[in-house]
mmCIF file of C-alpha atoms in Angstrom:
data_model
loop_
_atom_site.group_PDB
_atom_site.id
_atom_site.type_symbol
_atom_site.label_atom_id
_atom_site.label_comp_id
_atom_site.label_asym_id
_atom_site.label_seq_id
_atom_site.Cartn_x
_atom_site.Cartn_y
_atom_site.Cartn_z
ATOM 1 C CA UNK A 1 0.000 0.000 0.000
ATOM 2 C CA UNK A 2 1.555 3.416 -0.943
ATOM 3 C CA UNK A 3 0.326 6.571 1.546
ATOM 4 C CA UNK A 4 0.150 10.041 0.131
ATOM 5 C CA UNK A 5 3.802 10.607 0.701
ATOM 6 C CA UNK A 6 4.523 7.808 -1.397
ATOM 7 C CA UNK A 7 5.866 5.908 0.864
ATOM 8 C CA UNK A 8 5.276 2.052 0.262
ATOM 9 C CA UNK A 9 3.932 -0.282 3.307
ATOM 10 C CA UNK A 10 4.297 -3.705 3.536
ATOM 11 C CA UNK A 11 1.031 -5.531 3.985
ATOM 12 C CA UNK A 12 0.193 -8.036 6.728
ATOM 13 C CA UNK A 13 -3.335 -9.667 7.142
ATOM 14 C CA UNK A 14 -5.074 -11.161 10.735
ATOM 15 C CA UNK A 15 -6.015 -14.538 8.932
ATOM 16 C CA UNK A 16 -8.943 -15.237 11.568
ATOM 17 C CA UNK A 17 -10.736 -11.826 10.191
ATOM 18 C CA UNK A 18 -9.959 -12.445 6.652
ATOM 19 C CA UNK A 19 -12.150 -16.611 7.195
ATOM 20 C CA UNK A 20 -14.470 -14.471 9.685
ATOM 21 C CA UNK A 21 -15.195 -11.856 6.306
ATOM 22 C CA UNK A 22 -15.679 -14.715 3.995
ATOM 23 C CA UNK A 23 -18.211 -16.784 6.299
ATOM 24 C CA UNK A 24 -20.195 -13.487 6.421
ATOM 25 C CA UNK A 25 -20.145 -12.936 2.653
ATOM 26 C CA UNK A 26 -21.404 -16.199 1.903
ATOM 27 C CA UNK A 27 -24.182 -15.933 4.789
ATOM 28 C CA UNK A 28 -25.342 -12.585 3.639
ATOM 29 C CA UNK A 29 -25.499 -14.009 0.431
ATOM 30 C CA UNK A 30 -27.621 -16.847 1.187
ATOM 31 C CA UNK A 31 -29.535 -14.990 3.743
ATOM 32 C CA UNK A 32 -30.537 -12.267 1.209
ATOM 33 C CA UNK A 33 -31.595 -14.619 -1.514
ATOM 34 C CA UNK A 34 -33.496 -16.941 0.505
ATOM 35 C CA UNK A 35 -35.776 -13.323 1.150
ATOM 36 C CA UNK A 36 -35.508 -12.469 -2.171
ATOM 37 C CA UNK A 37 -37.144 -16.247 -2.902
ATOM 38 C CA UNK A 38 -40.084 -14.241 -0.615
ATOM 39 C CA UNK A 39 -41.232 -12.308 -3.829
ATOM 40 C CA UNK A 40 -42.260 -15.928 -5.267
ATOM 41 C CA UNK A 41 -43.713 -17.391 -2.556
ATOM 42 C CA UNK A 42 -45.639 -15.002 -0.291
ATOM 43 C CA UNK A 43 -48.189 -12.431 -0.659
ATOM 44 C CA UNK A 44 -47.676 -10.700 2.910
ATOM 45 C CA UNK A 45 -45.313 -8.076 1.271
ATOM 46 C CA UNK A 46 -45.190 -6.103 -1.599
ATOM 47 C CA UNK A 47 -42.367 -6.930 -4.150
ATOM 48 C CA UNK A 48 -40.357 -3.826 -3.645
ATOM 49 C CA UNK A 49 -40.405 -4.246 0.165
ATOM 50 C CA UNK A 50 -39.109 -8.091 -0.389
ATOM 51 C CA UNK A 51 -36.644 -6.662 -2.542
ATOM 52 C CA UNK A 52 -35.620 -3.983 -0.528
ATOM 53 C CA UNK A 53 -35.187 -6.260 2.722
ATOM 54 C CA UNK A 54 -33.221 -8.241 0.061
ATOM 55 C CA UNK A 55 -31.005 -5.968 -1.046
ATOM 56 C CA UNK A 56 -30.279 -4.336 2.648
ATOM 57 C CA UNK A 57 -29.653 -7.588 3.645
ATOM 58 C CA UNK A 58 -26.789 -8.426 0.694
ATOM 59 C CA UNK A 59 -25.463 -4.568 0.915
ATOM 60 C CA UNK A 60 -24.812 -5.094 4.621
ATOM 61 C CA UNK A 61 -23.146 -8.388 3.529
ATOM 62 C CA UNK A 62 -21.192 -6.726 0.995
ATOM 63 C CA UNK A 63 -20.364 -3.364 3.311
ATOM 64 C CA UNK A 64 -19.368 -6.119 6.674
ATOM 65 C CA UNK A 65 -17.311 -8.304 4.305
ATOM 66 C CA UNK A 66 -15.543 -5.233 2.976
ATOM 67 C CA UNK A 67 -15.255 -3.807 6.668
ATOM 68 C CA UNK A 68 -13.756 -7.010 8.123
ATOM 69 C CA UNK A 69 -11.531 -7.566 5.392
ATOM 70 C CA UNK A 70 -10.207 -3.600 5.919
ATOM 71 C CA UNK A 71 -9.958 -4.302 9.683
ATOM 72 C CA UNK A 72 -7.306 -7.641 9.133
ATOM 73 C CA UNK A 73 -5.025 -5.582 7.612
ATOM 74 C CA UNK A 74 -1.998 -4.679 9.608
ATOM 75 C CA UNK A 75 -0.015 -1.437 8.521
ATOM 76 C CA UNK A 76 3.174 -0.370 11.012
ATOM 77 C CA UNK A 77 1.523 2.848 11.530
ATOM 78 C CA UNK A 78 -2.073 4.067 13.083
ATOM 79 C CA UNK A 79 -5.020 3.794 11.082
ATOM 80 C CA UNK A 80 -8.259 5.458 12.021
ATOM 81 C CA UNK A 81 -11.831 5.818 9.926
ATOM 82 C CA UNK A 82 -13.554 9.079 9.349
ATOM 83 C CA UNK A 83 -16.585 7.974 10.734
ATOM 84 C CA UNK A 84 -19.239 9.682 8.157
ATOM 85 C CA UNK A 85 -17.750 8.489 4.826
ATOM 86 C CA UNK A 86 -17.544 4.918 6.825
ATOM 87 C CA UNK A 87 -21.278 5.028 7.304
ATOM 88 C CA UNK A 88 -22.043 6.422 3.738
ATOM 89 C CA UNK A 89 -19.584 3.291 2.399
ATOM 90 C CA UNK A 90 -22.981 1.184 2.868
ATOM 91 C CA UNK A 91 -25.430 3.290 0.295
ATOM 92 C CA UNK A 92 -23.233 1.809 -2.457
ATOM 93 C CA UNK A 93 -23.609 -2.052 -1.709
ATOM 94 C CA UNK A 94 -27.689 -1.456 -0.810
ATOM 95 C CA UNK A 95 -28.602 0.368 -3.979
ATOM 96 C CA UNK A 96 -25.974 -1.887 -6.188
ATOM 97 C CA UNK A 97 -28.303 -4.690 -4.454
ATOM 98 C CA UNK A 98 -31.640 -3.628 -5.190
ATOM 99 C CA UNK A 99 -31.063 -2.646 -8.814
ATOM 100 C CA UNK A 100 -29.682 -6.083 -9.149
ATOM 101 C CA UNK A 101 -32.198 -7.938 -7.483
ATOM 102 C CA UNK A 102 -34.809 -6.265 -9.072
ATOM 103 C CA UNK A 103 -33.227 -7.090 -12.381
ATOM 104 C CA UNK A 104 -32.747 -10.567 -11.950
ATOM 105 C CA UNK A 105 -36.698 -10.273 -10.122
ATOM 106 C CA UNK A 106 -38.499 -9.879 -13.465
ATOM 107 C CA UNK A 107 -40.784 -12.185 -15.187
ATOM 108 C CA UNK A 108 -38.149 -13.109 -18.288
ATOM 109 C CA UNK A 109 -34.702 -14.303 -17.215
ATOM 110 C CA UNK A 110 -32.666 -13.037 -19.714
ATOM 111 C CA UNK A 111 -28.636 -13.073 -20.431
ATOM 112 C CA UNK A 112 -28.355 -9.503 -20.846
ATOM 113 C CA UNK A 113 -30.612 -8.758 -16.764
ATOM 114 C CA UNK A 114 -28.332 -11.814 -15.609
ATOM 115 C CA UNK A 115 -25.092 -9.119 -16.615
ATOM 116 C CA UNK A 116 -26.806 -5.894 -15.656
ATOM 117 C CA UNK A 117 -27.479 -7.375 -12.552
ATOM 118 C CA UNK A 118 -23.642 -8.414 -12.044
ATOM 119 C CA UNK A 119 -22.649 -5.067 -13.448
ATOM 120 C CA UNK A 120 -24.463 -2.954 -10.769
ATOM 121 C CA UNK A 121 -23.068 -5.376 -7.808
ATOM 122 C CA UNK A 122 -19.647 -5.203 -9.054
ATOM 123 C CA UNK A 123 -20.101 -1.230 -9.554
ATOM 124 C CA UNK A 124 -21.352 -1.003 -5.849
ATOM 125 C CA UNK A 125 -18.997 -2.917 -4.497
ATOM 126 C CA UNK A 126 -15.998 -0.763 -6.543
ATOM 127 C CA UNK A 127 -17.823 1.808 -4.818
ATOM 128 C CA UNK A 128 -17.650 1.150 -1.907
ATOM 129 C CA UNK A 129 -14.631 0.045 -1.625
ATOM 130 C CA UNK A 130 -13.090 3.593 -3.051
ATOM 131 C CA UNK A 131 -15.151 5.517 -0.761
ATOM 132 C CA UNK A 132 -13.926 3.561 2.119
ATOM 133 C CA UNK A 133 -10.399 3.594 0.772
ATOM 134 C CA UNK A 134 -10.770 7.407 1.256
ATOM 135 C CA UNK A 135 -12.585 7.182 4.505
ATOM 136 C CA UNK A 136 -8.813 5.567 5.850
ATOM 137 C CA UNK A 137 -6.853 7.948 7.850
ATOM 138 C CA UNK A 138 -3.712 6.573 8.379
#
């Protein structure tokens, strides 16, 4: 990693936190598609609210891997978070989410709302992580 001054750090990573950020990744995932699977099967809710509970559940995923992951790193000097552009790293991963599940929610599956869907997750997630990169005070 290379600070402003251009000074290059050498990486180290808390291997616990790094399994503990892919078990929550995988249950978010899970988690938020089995609620997703909602829209299908029960009336209760509209399907924008199932969505929406969907896609706050996978953006929280997304935001806690990414947050876990950032925490195993070890850097020989102090690293804080600004606190606000911490908090605003989660819009990215939610509203990624719900554009993607409510592209992948519609009556034809198609190949081309299968990669729009991808595309908005991976653009939420780039988000995200940039904004958090920046949100590092080291």
């Amino acid at each position: 990693m290379q600070s402003e001054q251009g000074v290059t750090f050498a990486l180290t990573y808390t291997v616990e936190l790094v399994l503990l950020s892919i078990l929550v990744a995988c249950m978010a995932a899970f988690i938020s598609f089995f609620i997703n699977d909602q829209i299908k099967q029960n009336t209760l809710l509209s399907k924008t609210t199932w969505t929406l509970f969907a896609a706050t559940t996978m953006g929280l995923g997304i935001w806690s891997m990414h947050f876990l992951g950032m925490a195993a790193v070890e850097l020989p000097v102090m690293m804080t978070y600004n606190k606000l552009l911490t908090i605003l790293t989660i819009i990215p991963g939610i509203f990624a989410s719900f554009v993607a599940f409510y592209y992948v929610n519609q009556p034809r599956h198609t190949l081309k709302r299968a990669v729009l869907a991808g595309f908005f997750i991976g653009t939420g997630m780039m988000f995200m992580h940039y904004l958090g990169m920046y949100a590092m005070e080291l």
